[in-house]
Amino acid sequence: MFEFFIGKKYHKTKKSLSFINVINKISVVGIAIGVATLIVVLSVFNGFREISTTLMTEGEPHLTVQTANDSEDISKYLKKSEFVDLFYKFEEGKVLFGNEEHFEIMNLILIEDSIFRSKQLIYNKLSEYDTIFYGGNLAISFYSAIEMNLQVRDFVQITSFESLENSALTFSIPDITTLQIRNIYFSRNASLFKNYIFASSNLASEIFPDRNRNTQSIAVFLINLENANEFKNQLSAKFPDANIKTWNDNHAQILNVMKIEAFFAYLLLSLIIAVAAFNILTSLTMSVQIKKKDIAILRSLGVTRKGIRNIFLFEGLLNGIKGTSWGFLLGLAIYFVQKYFQVYKLDSSKYILDAMPVSISFWDLPAIVLMSVFLSFISSYYPAKKASLTNIIESIKWE
Amino acid sequence: MSVLIKASQLVKEFKSANKSIKVLKNIDLTINKNDRIIIYGASGAGKSTLLNILSSLDFPDSGKVEFEEIDIFSKTDDEISAFRNQNIGFVFQFHHLLPEFTALENVAIPMMINGISYKNAMKKAEKMLHKVNLSDRFSHKPAELSGGEQQRVAIARALINSPKILFADEPTGNLDSENSKIIQDLLLDLHNKLDLTVVIVTHNSELEKIGNRIIKMEDGNIFEIS
């Protein structure tokens, strides 16, 4: 393709006006800085988003399924599925929880007894603080234990809100269940850490005696939480009457905010590339001006207007591609240095991380490269088009 | 003799703010295959304008140019470009080589424009440079060549696509007498070897000797002298 051959030669050769060379270099450096900045900033956004997602979902089911009639069939299906790591039936409700000295309002999750006893919940989903686990009774968070001065083997009382409401209406004494703390768990998920306690579902009829149990809830943990939506679709197709929610649905707002934030960062930082690419327009316009005679000669040799346009498009695009390549390598280098050598540290006494998190999303890289090349193309197009309109006779006479 | 180019009633006018100059006044000209036409005349007589129109570089205000019985100005811009590339060779007074490219690349470019691969174009360009006695100048850029050598590269470039006609506008106008003689002999030699039709615009009376038809141009009109 002769257009590329000529465009590449023009790109490589130093221009007779050193001013143009300087502008060319500024555009390449500017694009490189823009691309590198985009890669680094977006990888930091991704890093923080991954950490936030981990924190948000720690101990929380990846899917919750509510069903009236299909619970056994769904359980069988979940057991066979290759996506599923763990699932259990559960019940939940608000309770008043405490001892003689302190009372707190908590969400009580009653987990299928076999799961609760086998420690799978604790082992898989939460960081176990206390290794003593006898099964049967109650697991509370480390945070609650400190707040309420509780420890393993202490006895606590639990009263459901439903029982409190009932007693208020009937002027009777509420049902109080006494349980022994058998486990204290640690979680980085703030809401789980502060507001949740866990017990076996064997206690369901005792704590929530008057509850209608027509609908059953199933918590599902997947091997990879990113598959939640895909698995939800699969499950919905199979069990259309079931009400299924993913962790994405539960945190949709905050996840959307993070996505919008990253998108606007992408747009704003693309402005750096746009400004740098504008220099391509300037230098290429001057290059076209000083090459008018060459253009006329090429036209006299049979190059079409489109061919002339392509030659200068290639010249401009090669500047853009050069800057993009350097920026790409620089951005990746900074990313890998931070990922593996953690150059930018965070104060671990203040934050749960000891270094700034970085993560590259697969689609970010082509999006950045395409944006950079697109902006270079736009900047090259006007001067290239102008070049194609050169008058042969007038330019050949210009000697 | 078969007709290669037939120009009829060519008119070209240049307009400025307050006056217009008619450079070509209803010119009729027939160029036969294998002709060696020399056009001479004073500066501003319209020689170059006529050459530019005959070679499709410029458009007449009225009249038409038929190349092998096809009106070239009825073609689209892209078709005219392809037509120029395949049928017409140019040699200008100032060699007009592309300064960034070597002699070999300059000669190869018209072939590449015609869709020939870089490798094949370079091979043919080597042969062409050999024909104009520049085998030792392949990798030299135009600035590293003498005026005569530059013009020989320009001739090689003009002939690489085996055009049917070569237009030369003052090909020796920028050369000393020794180099003018070399170019003159080369043009005659190539005409004989390649069966080429040649149209030369010149001030050089020596060049008139190689023509089989001599045309004088004066005030926008042509007169066939011999």
XYZ file of C-alpha atoms in Angstrom:
625
model
C 0.000 0.000 0.000
C 1.896 3.032 -1.294
C -0.022 5.496 0.948
C 1.366 3.802 4.047
C 4.853 3.616 2.498
C 4.885 7.357 1.788
C 3.103 8.316 5.040
C 5.613 6.283 7.068
C 8.528 7.967 5.306
C 7.070 11.437 5.974
C 6.508 10.456 9.595
C 10.093 9.254 10.014
C 11.865 12.082 8.222
C 12.711 15.198 10.152
C 10.900 18.232 8.816
C 12.841 21.154 7.380
C 11.226 23.412 9.993
C 12.482 22.262 13.399
C 9.442 23.924 14.946
C 7.251 21.195 13.418
C 9.516 18.497 14.873
C 9.129 20.037 18.331
C 5.321 20.104 18.032
C 5.393 16.507 16.787
C 7.377 15.421 19.821
C 5.061 17.339 22.152
C 2.068 15.546 20.645
C 3.702 12.105 21.012
C 4.765 12.799 24.614
C 1.347 14.281 25.452
C -0.516 11.276 24.077
C 1.853 8.926 25.917
C 1.236 10.756 29.210
C -2.535 10.731 28.600
C -2.656 7.018 27.819
C -0.394 6.107 30.763
C -2.479 8.271 33.126
C -5.697 6.657 31.916
C -4.300 3.153 32.448
C -3.041 3.983 35.949
C -6.135 5.894 37.099
C -8.590 3.327 35.760
C -6.581 0.499 37.324
C -6.755 2.325 40.691
C -10.538 2.738 40.243
C -10.785 -0.979 39.445
C -8.613 -1.823 42.434
C -10.819 0.130 44.805
C -13.963 -1.277 43.201
C -12.716 -4.835 43.652
C -11.876 -4.159 47.286
C -15.271 -2.526 47.838
C -17.012 -5.470 46.194
C -15.088 -7.922 48.354
C -15.971 -5.992 51.476
C -19.581 -5.597 50.445
C -20.058 -9.238 49.637
C -18.019 -10.862 52.407
C -20.356 -13.245 54.201
C -23.301 -12.111 52.096
C -24.962 -14.626 49.787
C -24.193 -14.071 46.115
C -27.811 -14.950 45.355
C -30.885 -15.231 47.521
C -33.804 -17.262 46.252
C -37.309 -16.974 47.681
C -39.756 -19.651 46.669
C -43.161 -20.892 47.749
C -43.263 -24.356 46.218
C -39.986 -25.201 44.510
C -37.521 -25.233 47.387
C -36.742 -28.949 47.119
C -36.342 -28.856 43.325
C -34.210 -25.744 43.557
C -32.041 -27.392 46.213
C -31.517 -30.404 43.938
C -30.645 -28.107 41.046
C -28.199 -26.106 43.146
C -26.548 -29.283 44.372
C -25.801 -30.364 40.806
C -24.724 -26.956 39.467
C -21.039 -26.417 38.757
C -21.361 -22.696 39.597
C -22.407 -23.277 43.202
C -19.971 -23.480 46.074
C -22.419 -23.596 48.990
C -26.127 -23.074 49.591
C -28.438 -23.298 52.564
C -31.975 -22.501 53.597
C -32.316 -19.673 56.038
C -34.741 -17.475 57.891
C -34.124 -13.975 59.141
C -35.738 -11.442 61.378
C -35.069 -8.536 63.710
C -34.446 -9.414 67.336
C -33.616 -7.727 70.603
C -30.365 -9.283 71.700
C -28.342 -8.924 74.900
C -27.778 -9.762 78.519
C -28.734 -8.053 81.765
C -26.439 -5.093 81.039
C -26.730 -4.401 77.288
C -29.382 -4.763 74.628
C -29.009 -4.243 70.923
C -31.294 -4.612 67.909
C -29.815 -7.218 65.572
C -30.652 -9.149 62.427
C -30.744 -12.812 63.309
C -30.008 -15.262 60.507
C -31.114 -18.799 61.164
C -29.088 -21.179 59.025
C -29.871 -24.745 58.067
C -28.615 -26.768 61.016
C -26.237 -29.080 59.152
C -24.474 -26.082 57.548
C -24.320 -24.176 60.784
C -22.857 -27.161 62.635
C -20.357 -28.034 59.931
C -18.782 -24.597 60.245
C -19.034 -24.220 56.473
C -20.499 -20.759 56.766
C -17.729 -19.589 59.018
C -14.993 -21.423 57.159
C -16.024 -20.315 53.705
C -17.437 -16.916 54.119
C -16.092 -15.224 57.183
C -12.766 -14.904 58.865
C -13.012 -16.981 61.996
C -11.796 -15.203 65.052
C -12.461 -17.805 67.692
C -11.613 -21.337 66.720
C -13.769 -22.855 69.420
C -16.996 -23.963 67.818
C -19.341 -26.395 69.387
C -22.263 -25.908 67.085
C -25.809 -25.608 68.138
C -26.144 -22.147 69.511
C -25.036 -18.655 68.520
C -22.328 -16.855 66.536
C -21.847 -13.115 67.097
C -19.409 -10.631 65.596
C -16.182 -9.571 67.229
C -17.502 -6.016 67.136
C -20.643 -6.965 69.143
C -18.534 -8.970 71.562
C -16.370 -5.924 72.341
C -19.313 -3.489 72.451
C -21.336 -5.666 74.797
C -18.454 -7.167 76.714
C -19.406 -10.710 75.692
C -17.267 -13.775 75.217
C -17.596 -17.385 74.154
C -19.810 -19.438 76.505
C -21.615 -16.342 77.803
C -25.370 -16.616 77.833
C -27.535 -14.037 76.039
C -31.277 -13.522 75.578
C -33.039 -13.095 72.278
C -36.562 -11.817 71.662
C -38.013 -11.465 68.209
C -39.765 -8.234 67.176
C -42.772 -10.326 66.241
C -42.964 -11.604 69.834
C -42.552 -8.085 71.224
C -45.366 -6.838 68.989
C -47.588 -9.733 70.011
C -46.977 -9.157 73.710
C -47.776 -5.479 73.352
C -51.091 -6.328 71.731
C -52.052 -9.124 74.139
C -50.464 -7.664 77.312
C -48.474 -10.885 77.745
C -44.801 -11.501 78.474
C -42.707 -11.814 75.276
C -41.003 -15.121 74.428
C -37.369 -14.933 75.469
C -34.870 -17.523 74.244
C -31.598 -17.953 76.098
C -28.642 -19.010 73.994
C -24.952 -19.610 74.603
C -22.375 -17.824 72.461
C -20.313 -20.496 70.709
C -18.477 -18.492 68.099
C -17.209 -15.017 67.539
C -16.563 -14.117 63.930
C -14.615 -11.365 62.267
C -15.753 -9.692 59.062
C -14.599 -6.707 57.001
C -18.172 -6.266 55.757
C -19.273 -3.379 57.977
C -23.022 -4.050 57.976
C -22.547 -7.767 58.587
C -19.973 -7.044 61.256
C -22.162 -4.701 63.247
C -25.701 -5.928 62.785
C -25.829 -9.676 62.233
C -25.890 -12.700 64.519
C -26.176 -16.304 63.365
C -27.875 -19.359 64.822
C -29.159 -22.778 63.762
C -32.528 -23.057 62.063
C -33.500 -25.617 64.735
C -34.314 -22.582 66.852
C -36.701 -21.096 64.282
C -39.941 -22.258 65.834
C -38.707 -21.176 69.253
C -37.626 -17.650 68.287
C -40.268 -16.973 65.626
C -43.118 -19.230 66.836
C -45.961 -17.506 65.017
C -44.335 -17.071 61.644
C -46.037 -18.285 58.479
C -43.453 -20.476 56.695
C -45.058 -20.832 53.281
C -42.163 -19.067 51.578
C -38.633 -20.363 51.965
C -35.366 -18.498 51.450
C -32.185 -20.042 50.098
C -28.777 -18.410 50.248
C -26.387 -19.340 47.421
C -22.636 -18.783 47.337
C -20.986 -19.210 43.955
C -17.461 -20.312 43.162
C -17.038 -17.035 41.245
C -19.312 -14.194 42.284
C -18.918 -12.573 38.846
C -21.159 -15.356 37.509
C -24.065 -14.219 39.679
C -26.107 -12.610 36.898
C -25.544 -15.460 34.472
C -26.570 -17.995 37.113
C -29.584 -15.906 38.071
C -30.774 -15.993 34.445
C -30.240 -19.733 34.336
C -32.161 -20.240 37.553
C -34.985 -17.864 36.555
C -35.461 -19.757 33.305
C -35.705 -23.021 35.186
C -37.834 -21.742 38.094
C -39.839 -18.773 36.819
C -41.889 -18.439 40.028
C -38.873 -18.013 42.264
C -37.836 -14.521 43.348
C -34.076 -14.306 42.805
C -31.778 -11.465 43.760
C -28.039 -11.232 43.229
C -25.459 -9.322 45.226
C -25.425 -6.950 42.239
C -29.134 -6.224 42.748
C -28.612 -5.586 46.441
C -25.793 -3.125 45.825
C -26.901 -1.841 42.427
C -26.805 1.833 43.382
C -23.313 1.908 44.801
C -22.001 -0.269 41.950
C -23.561 2.085 39.416
C -22.052 5.105 41.150
C -18.612 3.474 40.933
C -19.107 2.685 37.251
C -20.247 6.250 36.473
C -17.293 7.618 38.424
C -14.844 5.511 36.413
C -16.552 6.440 33.131
C -16.291 10.180 33.820
C -12.675 9.771 34.875
C -12.123 8.041 31.519
C -13.778 10.917 29.647
C -11.965 13.635 31.588
C -8.567 12.010 31.239
C -9.220 11.490 27.538
C -9.085 15.287 27.343
C -5.325 15.070 27.993
C -5.056 12.902 24.889
C -7.387 15.241 22.987
C -5.185 18.252 23.801
C -2.050 16.339 22.808
C -3.728 15.076 19.641
C -4.570 18.683 18.783
C -0.816 19.172 18.314
C -0.960 16.533 15.578
C -3.464 18.771 13.806
C -1.107 21.752 14.133
C 2.051 19.956 13.024
C 0.308 18.081 10.212
C -1.287 21.287 8.909
C 2.188 22.833 8.703
C 3.605 19.653 7.199
C 0.929 19.751 4.466
C 1.770 23.396 3.818
C 5.470 22.725 3.256
C 4.748 19.607 1.223
C 2.395 21.216 -1.274
C 4.865 20.652 -4.076
C 5.267 16.968 -3.139
C 1.494 16.608 -3.113
C 1.254 18.132 -6.585
C 4.006 15.819 -7.862
C 2.245 12.790 -6.415
C -1.024 13.910 -7.978
C 0.763 14.327 -11.331
C 2.053 10.761 -10.964
C -1.515 9.527 -10.586
C -2.278 9.558 -6.865
C -5.983 10.225 -6.297
C -7.276 12.829 -3.822
C -8.222 9.950 -1.521
C -4.678 8.592 -1.821
C -3.220 11.964 -0.799
C -5.634 12.130 2.145
C -4.590 8.637 3.247
C -0.864 9.488 3.077
C -1.307 12.344 5.569
C -3.778 10.386 7.669
C -1.112 7.711 8.048
C 1.509 10.327 8.912
C -0.695 11.757 11.678
C -1.934 8.389 12.864
C 1.613 7.069 13.171
C 2.336 9.912 15.612
C -0.772 8.920 17.559
C 0.123 5.229 17.511
C 3.677 6.009 18.624
C 2.423 8.061 21.586
C -0.224 5.461 22.402
C 2.353 2.638 22.372
C 4.763 4.498 24.656
C 1.917 5.459 26.977
C 0.601 1.898 26.974
C 3.976 0.499 28.002
C 4.526 3.239 30.588
C 1.048 2.747 32.081
C 1.476 -1.026 32.288
C 4.939 -0.617 33.815
C 3.541 1.661 36.551
C 0.684 -0.789 37.094
C 2.978 -3.808 37.505
C 5.400 -1.915 39.761
C 2.506 -0.939 42.062
C 0.937 -4.391 41.940
C 4.071 -6.385 42.711
C 6.302 -3.908 44.576
C 3.589 -1.759 46.173
C 5.526 1.460 45.805
C 2.617 3.655 46.869
C 1.875 2.556 50.437
C -1.173 3.282 52.563
C -1.138 3.687 56.321
C -2.334 0.242 57.443
C -3.195 1.569 60.902
C -5.861 3.764 59.253
C -6.911 1.631 56.289
C -7.586 -2.046 55.816
C -5.095 -2.004 52.903
C -1.360 -1.487 53.148
C -0.920 -0.270 49.537
C -2.988 1.443 46.886
C -4.933 -1.324 45.128
C -4.629 -1.652 41.337
C -6.367 -3.954 38.922
C -6.634 -3.893 35.152
C -9.975 -4.649 33.608
C -9.704 -6.518 30.306
C -11.887 -4.062 28.390
C -10.175 -0.918 29.725
C -7.059 -1.440 27.619
C -8.760 -1.618 24.197
C -11.063 1.253 25.257
C -8.042 3.452 26.080
C -6.104 2.485 22.941
C -9.131 2.967 20.692
C -9.924 6.362 22.235
C -6.325 7.512 21.709
C -6.146 6.274 18.116
C -9.609 7.717 17.407
C -8.595 11.169 18.698
C -5.381 11.002 16.636
C -7.455 10.066 13.596
C -9.843 12.984 14.139
C -6.903 15.382 14.518
C -5.223 14.080 11.373
C -8.347 14.075 9.243
C -8.732 17.829 8.716
C -5.167 18.523 7.492
C -5.220 15.291 5.451
C -8.458 16.371 3.797
C -6.966 19.808 3.171
C -3.941 18.153 1.530
C -6.195 16.232 -0.829
C -7.645 19.512 -2.144
C -4.240 20.851 -3.227
C -4.231 22.370 -6.717
C -1.639 20.597 -8.878
C -0.691 23.429 -11.211
C -0.423 26.169 -8.571
C 1.685 23.964 -6.306
C 4.037 22.708 -9.000
C 4.791 26.276 -10.044
C 5.757 27.038 -6.433
C 9.500 26.577 -6.766
C -0.249 7.232 -38.657
C -2.736 6.644 -35.892
C -3.840 9.517 -33.708
C -2.937 9.381 -30.031
C -4.228 12.752 -28.831
C -6.664 15.066 -30.518
C -7.211 18.475 -28.919
C -10.080 20.589 -30.284
C -10.913 24.240 -29.726
C -8.978 24.533 -26.471
C -9.553 27.790 -24.627
C -7.959 28.780 -21.348
C -8.326 32.104 -19.661
C -6.685 33.348 -16.470
C -8.645 35.920 -14.534
C -7.343 38.314 -11.937
C -9.166 41.086 -10.073
C -9.476 43.544 -12.931
C -8.341 41.779 -16.073
C -8.428 38.455 -17.829
C -5.774 36.951 -20.101
C -6.691 34.406 -22.739
C -3.708 32.044 -22.724
C -5.046 29.497 -25.231
C -7.194 30.711 -28.113
C -9.185 27.918 -29.755
C -6.258 25.582 -30.213
C -6.565 22.481 -32.399
C -3.738 19.969 -32.240
C -3.345 16.358 -33.249
C -0.548 14.219 -31.820
C 0.161 10.995 -33.689
C 1.688 7.897 -32.185
C 5.475 7.984 -32.210
C 5.596 11.746 -32.840
C 8.438 13.820 -31.427
C 6.850 17.232 -31.089
C 8.844 20.252 -30.023
C 6.857 23.292 -28.886
C 8.737 26.540 -28.514
C 7.814 30.121 -27.969
C 8.379 33.168 -25.777
C 7.659 33.124 -22.063
C 3.968 33.555 -21.368
C 2.975 32.297 -24.831
C 0.962 29.480 -23.194
C 3.288 26.505 -23.852
C 3.169 25.078 -20.336
C -0.570 25.674 -20.058
C -1.112 23.729 -23.268
C 1.127 20.925 -22.016
C -0.699 20.781 -18.685
C -4.069 20.510 -20.394
C -2.913 17.907 -22.932
C -1.560 15.841 -20.058
C -4.738 16.198 -17.942
C -3.008 18.113 -15.152
C -5.221 21.124 -15.831
C -8.675 21.678 -17.338
C -9.533 23.899 -20.321
C -12.315 26.481 -20.017
C -13.752 25.023 -23.210
C -12.774 22.502 -25.853
C -11.842 18.878 -25.419
C -8.888 16.533 -25.418
C -9.389 13.034 -26.753
C -6.845 10.366 -25.899
C -7.246 7.386 -28.212
C -10.702 8.772 -29.072
C -11.835 9.039 -25.444
C -12.562 12.485 -23.991
C -10.313 12.530 -20.928
C -12.209 15.337 -19.216
C -15.428 13.310 -19.261
C -13.795 10.988 -16.709
C -14.072 11.377 -12.944
C -11.176 12.817 -10.966
C -10.114 9.339 -9.788
C -10.301 7.973 -13.347
C -8.154 10.848 -14.638
C -5.590 10.108 -11.904
C -5.444 6.446 -12.937
C -5.273 7.480 -16.593
C -2.302 9.773 -15.865
C -0.552 7.056 -13.916
C -0.867 4.461 -16.669
C -0.597 6.491 -19.878
C 1.377 9.648 -19.263
C 4.921 10.425 -18.205
C 6.076 13.866 -17.085
C 9.444 15.508 -16.904
C 9.488 18.992 -15.390
C 12.103 21.746 -15.652
C 12.941 21.367 -11.981
C 13.248 17.613 -11.604
C 10.458 17.572 -8.938
C 11.740 14.448 -7.259
C 10.471 13.681 -3.750
C 13.337 14.763 -1.470
C 12.750 12.210 1.317
C 13.009 9.224 -1.008
C 16.028 7.600 -2.650
C 16.477 7.621 -6.430
C 15.236 4.029 -6.545
C 12.139 4.789 -4.465
C 11.361 7.899 -6.520
C 11.365 5.787 -9.678
C 9.358 2.974 -8.069
C 6.558 5.157 -6.658
C 4.457 5.435 -9.886
C 4.416 1.634 -10.107
C 3.347 1.337 -6.485
C 0.574 3.855 -7.167
C -0.489 1.496 -9.956
C -0.861 -1.296 -7.402
C 2.426 -3.112 -8.018
C 4.079 -4.521 -4.885
C 7.028 -2.703 -3.323
C 9.382 -5.563 -4.185
C 8.428 -5.780 -7.861
C 8.366 -1.998 -8.236
C 11.887 -1.750 -6.823
C 13.122 -4.438 -9.224
C 11.695 -2.615 -12.226
C 13.034 0.713 -10.889
C 16.532 -0.784 -10.754
C 16.242 -1.700 -14.429
C 14.985 1.775 -15.330
C 17.834 3.485 -13.481
C 20.200 1.162 -15.262
C 18.741 2.329 -18.601
C 19.458 5.957 -17.725
C 22.990 5.043 -16.587
C 22.434 5.582 -12.867
C 23.114 2.067 -11.566
C 25.463 3.467 -8.945
C 22.961 5.981 -7.563
C 20.169 3.726 -6.299
C 20.311 4.739 -2.664
C 21.139 8.400 -3.204
C 18.571 10.999 -2.274
C 17.863 13.812 -4.793
C 19.972 16.311 -2.810
C 22.976 13.990 -3.238
C 22.676 13.957 -7.051
C 23.838 16.466 -9.660
C 21.287 18.407 -11.738
C 21.770 16.092 -14.737
C 21.429 12.990 -12.578
C 18.300 14.346 -10.947
C 16.762 14.908 -14.371
C 17.705 11.390 -15.487
C 16.017 9.976 -12.363
C 12.960 12.085 -13.268
C 12.991 10.590 -16.786
C 13.268 7.069 -15.369
C 10.326 7.830 -13.071
C 8.302 9.183 -15.975
C 8.870 6.012 -17.999
C 8.567 3.311 -15.320
C 4.898 2.589 -16.084
C 5.605 2.371 -19.835
C 3.425 5.373 -20.686
C 2.158 5.978 -24.204
C 3.370 9.556 -24.210
C 6.033 11.586 -22.442
C 5.508 15.294 -21.779
C 8.597 17.284 -20.935
C 8.376 20.909 -19.844
C 11.763 22.582 -20.327
C 13.639 19.372 -19.436
C 17.014 21.001 -19.979
C 16.062 24.463 -18.770
C 17.926 24.068 -15.524
C 21.014 22.265 -16.862
C 24.402 23.225 -18.294
C 25.117 22.455 -21.943
C 26.917 19.179 -21.201
C 24.039 17.786 -19.148
C 21.514 19.203 -21.657
C 23.217 17.146 -24.367
C 23.054 14.016 -22.217
C 19.328 14.506 -21.592
C 18.688 15.291 -25.240
C 20.465 12.100 -26.373
C 18.697 10.095 -23.694
C 15.252 11.305 -24.769
C 15.985 10.462 -28.390
C 17.389 7.077 -27.461
C 14.378 6.220 -25.285
C 12.014 7.380 -28.020
C 13.644 5.005 -30.468
C 13.957 2.074 -28.090
C 10.549 2.349 -26.419
C 8.493 3.503 -29.397
C 7.476 6.478 -27.325
C 5.511 9.570 -28.326
C 7.259 12.663 -26.965
C 6.059 16.251 -26.559
C 8.701 18.707 -25.390
C 8.244 22.355 -24.499
C 11.567 24.162 -24.683
C 13.590 27.296 -25.232
C 16.605 25.200 -26.151
C 17.185 25.352 -29.893
C 19.361 22.228 -29.672
C 16.348 20.207 -28.576
C 14.478 21.281 -31.708
C 16.840 19.033 -33.652
C 15.332 15.882 -32.191
C 11.751 16.744 -33.154
C 9.926 15.461 -36.233
C 7.337 18.217 -35.775
C 8.152 21.739 -34.627
C 5.369 23.930 -33.310
C 5.706 27.581 -32.484
C 3.446 29.087 -29.920
C 2.670 32.762 -29.927
C 0.042 34.754 -28.063
C -2.166 31.754 -27.357
C -2.032 30.340 -30.896
C 0.053 27.554 -32.422
C 1.789 27.454 -35.761
C 3.258 24.248 -37.139
C 6.646 25.191 -38.580
C 7.668 21.794 -39.911
